[in-house]
């Protein structure tokens, strides 16, 4: 488990939150508390992030009936599901820990319950186990409920499911750009320079994700828990992956590329609530139709969401592609 790595400490210092981050470190453990065991048992989905065989980081969603997430031991999570074949992480996770010398796969996980605005992060090493994964946990992290939009989930009435279909591209289509401009939630996966993975939630009012071009996004970094686990990873390793859920359709939008923190105070001041900005250069896009069987209600936006300024002009700061 240990403490913060050097990237996290560097960002904490630069942001002026080193002391607060030290106090928050108590929220990081390596065992799953009883209350979290019960929480996980109720969830129909889990977000995961990992680095594929080509060094690209992706984030995705695993789904199942409540009970598909179990905790057989205090340091172990059992996930009773695998990603579908069309998923960008399917080859990696279905073969985790098997084959010629392949070992456990570092994964970042986040369980989130929009209906109650609860979430928890878990980072560890996954191996294939039957029809699912066994994850030996290195970190279990308590997170606050800020910026989570309240939603309830359901499964559509029984009918012939639509076929899953994956479409790949090197940049965002006009429709995908509209999806991102309207998004109130996405998930971001990162990894340290040692390959340890992490997955995190980002939320805000529609418009908080700015589409600067078909290959460049920007979003505000709002006040959080002062740990800077995501930005700390980016300090050491710019690779990142985004997952944007299609709450109403079950479509999954996956982006991979590189990201960096923009510390320009004047530029951040143009975006309400932003303490700093993150820019993300896209290198690959995969959209999977009918990826999830879950459907969700319209959101009740978090009272913590700052107002957005999507109509204000922004100046692009170029991020070099990896």
XYZ file of C-alpha atoms in Angstrom:
322
model
C 0.000 0.000 0.000
C 2.622 2.539 1.117
C 2.245 6.288 0.866
C 1.937 8.640 -2.065
C 4.314 8.201 -4.980
C 6.547 11.046 -6.166
C 4.122 12.227 -8.854
C 1.296 12.577 -6.355
C 3.551 14.378 -3.883
C 4.782 16.759 -6.598
C 1.225 17.736 -7.583
C 0.124 18.073 -3.962
C 3.016 20.437 -3.307
C 2.415 22.507 -6.434
C -1.300 22.811 -5.665
C -0.572 23.837 -2.073
C -2.328 20.839 -0.518
C 0.558 18.770 0.818
C -0.570 19.034 4.449
C -4.196 18.269 3.626
C -3.116 15.335 1.459
C -1.162 13.935 4.383
C -4.288 14.077 6.523
C -6.348 12.437 3.763
C -3.926 9.536 3.463
C -5.836 7.775 6.225
C -8.649 7.183 3.720
C -6.352 4.846 1.758
C -6.175 1.249 2.944
C -5.679 -2.211 1.460
C -8.640 -4.046 2.966
C -12.317 -3.839 2.120
C -14.330 -2.730 5.178
C -17.608 -4.507 5.974
C -19.722 -1.548 4.877
C -17.992 -1.623 1.488
C -18.583 -5.370 1.146
C -22.303 -4.721 1.457
C -22.096 -1.764 -0.917
C -20.351 -3.776 -3.623
C -22.837 -6.633 -3.331
C -25.637 -4.246 -4.369
C -23.981 -2.885 -7.515
C -24.853 -3.885 -11.116
C -21.727 -2.341 -12.613
C -18.074 -1.514 -12.025
C -15.705 0.743 -13.965
C -12.228 -0.602 -14.717
C -9.087 0.877 -16.224
C -5.959 -0.858 -17.499
C -3.114 -0.617 -20.012
C -3.391 -2.779 -23.122
C -0.624 -4.715 -24.891
C 0.260 -1.631 -26.959
C 0.716 0.601 -23.930
C -2.604 2.407 -24.409
C -4.778 3.020 -21.356
C -8.514 2.386 -21.647
C -11.419 2.641 -19.223
C -14.512 0.462 -19.472
C -17.535 -0.884 -17.597
C -18.277 -4.391 -16.342
C -21.892 -5.285 -15.580
C -23.836 -8.078 -13.904
C -26.741 -8.792 -11.654
C -26.269 -7.427 -8.102
C -24.078 -9.967 -6.358
C -21.612 -10.286 -9.231
C -19.122 -8.374 -7.059
C -18.022 -10.337 -3.990
C -15.243 -10.046 -1.434
C -13.974 -13.554 -0.590
C -11.186 -12.128 1.542
C -10.286 -8.722 3.006
C -7.741 -8.054 0.239
C -9.596 -9.708 -2.647
C -12.408 -8.686 -5.006
C -14.146 -11.254 -7.206
C -15.796 -9.864 -10.349
C -18.262 -12.280 -11.898
C -18.079 -10.771 -15.371
C -15.731 -10.173 -18.283
C -15.911 -7.458 -20.924
C -17.637 -8.368 -24.194
C -15.417 -9.162 -27.200
C -15.975 -5.705 -28.702
C -14.580 -3.970 -25.617
C -11.083 -2.450 -25.986
C -9.912 -4.220 -22.803
C -11.431 -7.609 -23.671
C -8.205 -9.205 -24.995
C -6.248 -8.066 -21.955
C -8.723 -8.974 -19.221
C -9.972 -12.259 -20.666
C -6.367 -13.441 -20.826
C -5.223 -11.930 -17.522
C -2.775 -14.182 -15.719
C -2.962 -16.949 -18.324
C -0.975 -17.940 -21.369
C 2.763 -18.058 -21.828
C 4.183 -16.296 -18.836
C 1.571 -13.539 -18.644
C 1.115 -12.352 -15.086
C -1.567 -10.429 -13.234
C -2.855 -7.287 -14.907
C -2.729 -4.025 -12.926
C -6.257 -2.590 -12.818
C -7.902 0.490 -11.377
C -11.527 0.032 -10.304
C -14.317 2.280 -9.145
C -17.679 1.162 -7.824
C -20.258 3.932 -8.026
C -23.924 4.066 -7.035
C -25.441 7.176 -8.636
C -28.758 6.720 -6.815
C -27.059 7.358 -3.455
C -24.026 9.287 -4.716
C -21.643 6.771 -3.147
C -18.419 5.522 -4.664
C -15.224 3.683 -3.775
C -11.963 3.099 -5.599
C -9.932 -0.086 -5.588
C -6.584 -0.674 -7.266
C -4.866 -4.017 -7.612
C -3.816 -6.926 -9.842
C -6.310 -9.037 -11.768
C -6.182 -12.613 -13.013
C -8.797 -14.524 -14.972
C -10.841 -16.861 -12.803
C -13.514 -18.856 -14.616
C -16.091 -16.496 -16.073
C -14.692 -13.488 -14.254
C -11.699 -11.927 -12.546
C -10.022 -12.166 -9.166
C -8.344 -8.943 -8.076
C -5.778 -8.842 -5.284
C -6.159 -5.347 -3.886
C -3.297 -2.988 -3.124
C -5.416 0.101 -2.417
C -8.978 0.648 -1.215
C -9.871 4.330 -1.220
C -12.817 6.154 0.274
C -14.157 8.954 -1.950
C -16.507 11.871 -1.315
C -19.884 12.194 -3.106
C -19.112 15.497 -4.861
C -20.056 15.940 -8.529
C -22.023 12.678 -8.790
C -25.323 13.083 -10.631
C -28.144 11.125 -9.032
C -29.610 8.395 -11.283
C -31.576 5.185 -10.845
C -30.958 2.169 -13.053
C -33.212 -0.455 -14.591
C -33.000 -3.169 -17.188
C -35.178 -2.857 -20.286
C -38.247 -5.084 -20.576
C -37.461 -8.447 -22.125
C -36.987 -8.156 -25.875
C -34.537 -9.200 -28.541
C -31.302 -7.426 -27.582
C -29.736 -5.220 -30.214
C -26.407 -6.529 -31.513
C -23.238 -4.986 -30.155
C -21.271 -3.131 -32.778
C -17.851 -1.510 -32.417
C -16.683 1.422 -34.534
C -13.054 2.565 -34.377
C -11.603 5.894 -35.433
C -8.670 8.201 -34.784
C -10.819 11.199 -33.865
C -14.270 12.166 -32.662
C -17.151 12.221 -35.113
C -19.559 15.181 -34.989
C -22.076 13.004 -33.103
C -19.433 11.942 -30.574
C -18.456 15.568 -30.084
C -22.075 16.385 -29.280
C -22.158 13.475 -26.821
C -19.157 14.853 -24.965
C -20.454 18.414 -24.898
C -23.679 17.124 -23.330
C -21.950 14.749 -20.896
C -22.274 15.235 -17.144
C -20.099 12.257 -16.202
C -17.076 10.360 -17.457
C -14.427 8.080 -15.987
C -10.691 8.467 -16.445
C -8.053 5.751 -16.136
C -4.381 6.483 -15.544
C -1.278 4.615 -14.395
C 1.930 5.494 -12.616
C 5.341 5.146 -14.253
C 5.494 1.682 -12.646
C 2.240 0.671 -14.324
C 0.014 0.732 -11.236
C -3.478 1.577 -12.537
C -6.199 3.844 -11.184
C -9.739 4.717 -12.277
C -11.548 7.863 -11.211
C -14.876 9.644 -11.688
C -15.327 13.110 -13.132
C -18.658 14.946 -13.081
C -20.175 18.346 -13.679
C -23.023 20.126 -15.402
C -23.375 19.522 -19.149
C -20.720 21.580 -20.885
C -17.983 20.883 -18.346
C -16.209 18.800 -20.990
C -14.934 21.187 -23.644
C -14.333 19.819 -27.139
C -11.552 21.985 -28.552
C -11.157 19.895 -31.716
C -11.947 16.354 -32.917
C -8.750 15.208 -31.183
C -8.491 17.511 -28.175
C -10.613 17.765 -25.023
C -10.390 19.891 -21.923
C -12.097 19.679 -18.569
C -11.826 21.557 -15.266
C -10.210 20.016 -12.229
C -12.589 20.912 -9.413
C -11.870 20.914 -5.674
C -11.638 17.335 -4.424
C -9.976 15.212 -1.766
C -6.485 16.744 -2.273
C -4.902 13.329 -2.942
C -4.411 14.054 -6.663
C -4.131 10.381 -7.563
C -5.085 11.003 -11.200
C -2.981 14.122 -11.696
C -0.131 12.492 -9.807
C -0.099 9.610 -12.265
C -0.199 12.061 -15.189
C 2.826 13.825 -13.723
C 4.814 10.629 -14.330
C 2.939 9.005 -17.210
C 0.756 11.052 -19.594
C -1.140 8.030 -20.970
C -4.838 8.071 -20.089
C -8.165 6.581 -21.112
C -11.732 7.880 -20.863
C -15.020 6.005 -20.666
C -18.233 7.929 -21.332
C -21.360 5.903 -20.492
C -24.469 6.154 -22.608
C -26.870 6.267 -19.686
C -30.016 6.085 -21.800
C -28.790 3.859 -24.643
C -26.187 1.492 -23.235
C -23.612 2.739 -25.744
C -20.028 2.983 -24.486
C -17.628 5.618 -25.774
C -13.968 4.785 -25.114
C -11.102 7.198 -25.763
C -7.378 6.676 -25.302
C -4.543 9.147 -25.603
C -2.393 11.412 -23.458
C -3.239 14.079 -20.911
C -1.539 16.820 -18.993
C -2.390 19.309 -16.281
C -2.644 22.966 -17.295
C -1.512 25.102 -14.356
C -2.068 28.487 -16.016
C -4.135 30.384 -13.407
C -5.424 32.919 -15.914
C -6.614 30.178 -18.231
C -8.249 28.235 -15.368
C -10.066 31.387 -14.240
C -12.007 31.363 -17.515
C -13.818 28.210 -16.346
C -16.043 28.585 -13.247
C -14.935 26.361 -10.381
C -11.724 25.195 -12.044
C -8.659 25.108 -9.845
C -6.655 23.947 -12.833
C -7.416 22.295 -16.200
C -6.670 18.979 -17.847
C -6.183 18.620 -21.595
C -6.516 15.274 -23.312
C -5.148 14.509 -26.776
C -7.015 11.620 -28.421
C -5.126 8.930 -30.321
C -7.905 6.338 -30.723
C -11.676 6.125 -30.297
C -13.904 3.090 -29.944
C -17.675 3.333 -29.672
C -19.581 0.162 -28.810
C -23.342 0.173 -29.386
C -25.462 -1.854 -26.918
C -22.395 -2.456 -24.758
C -24.373 -2.344 -21.498
C -27.761 -3.851 -20.606
C -28.348 -1.099 -18.043
C -30.476 1.976 -18.592
C -30.622 4.954 -16.267
C -33.052 7.712 -15.373
C -32.536 11.377 -16.143
C -30.019 12.955 -13.762
C -30.491 15.113 -10.714
C -27.367 17.233 -10.851
C -25.080 17.505 -7.868
C -25.410 20.719 -5.878
C -21.610 20.890 -5.920
C -21.408 21.270 -9.706
C -20.097 24.713 -10.669
C -21.888 26.494 -13.513
C -20.433 25.798 -16.934
C -19.295 28.296 -19.509
C -19.489 26.188 -22.656
C -20.323 29.224 -24.767
C -17.212 31.151 -23.745
C -14.270 31.050 -26.174
C -11.301 29.007 -24.986
C -7.701 28.976 -26.117
C -6.295 25.563 -26.998
C -2.995 24.591 -25.416
C -1.442 21.923 -27.613
C -0.668 18.553 -26.038
C 1.847 16.453 -27.901
C 0.564 13.016 -28.881
C 2.530 10.106 -27.436
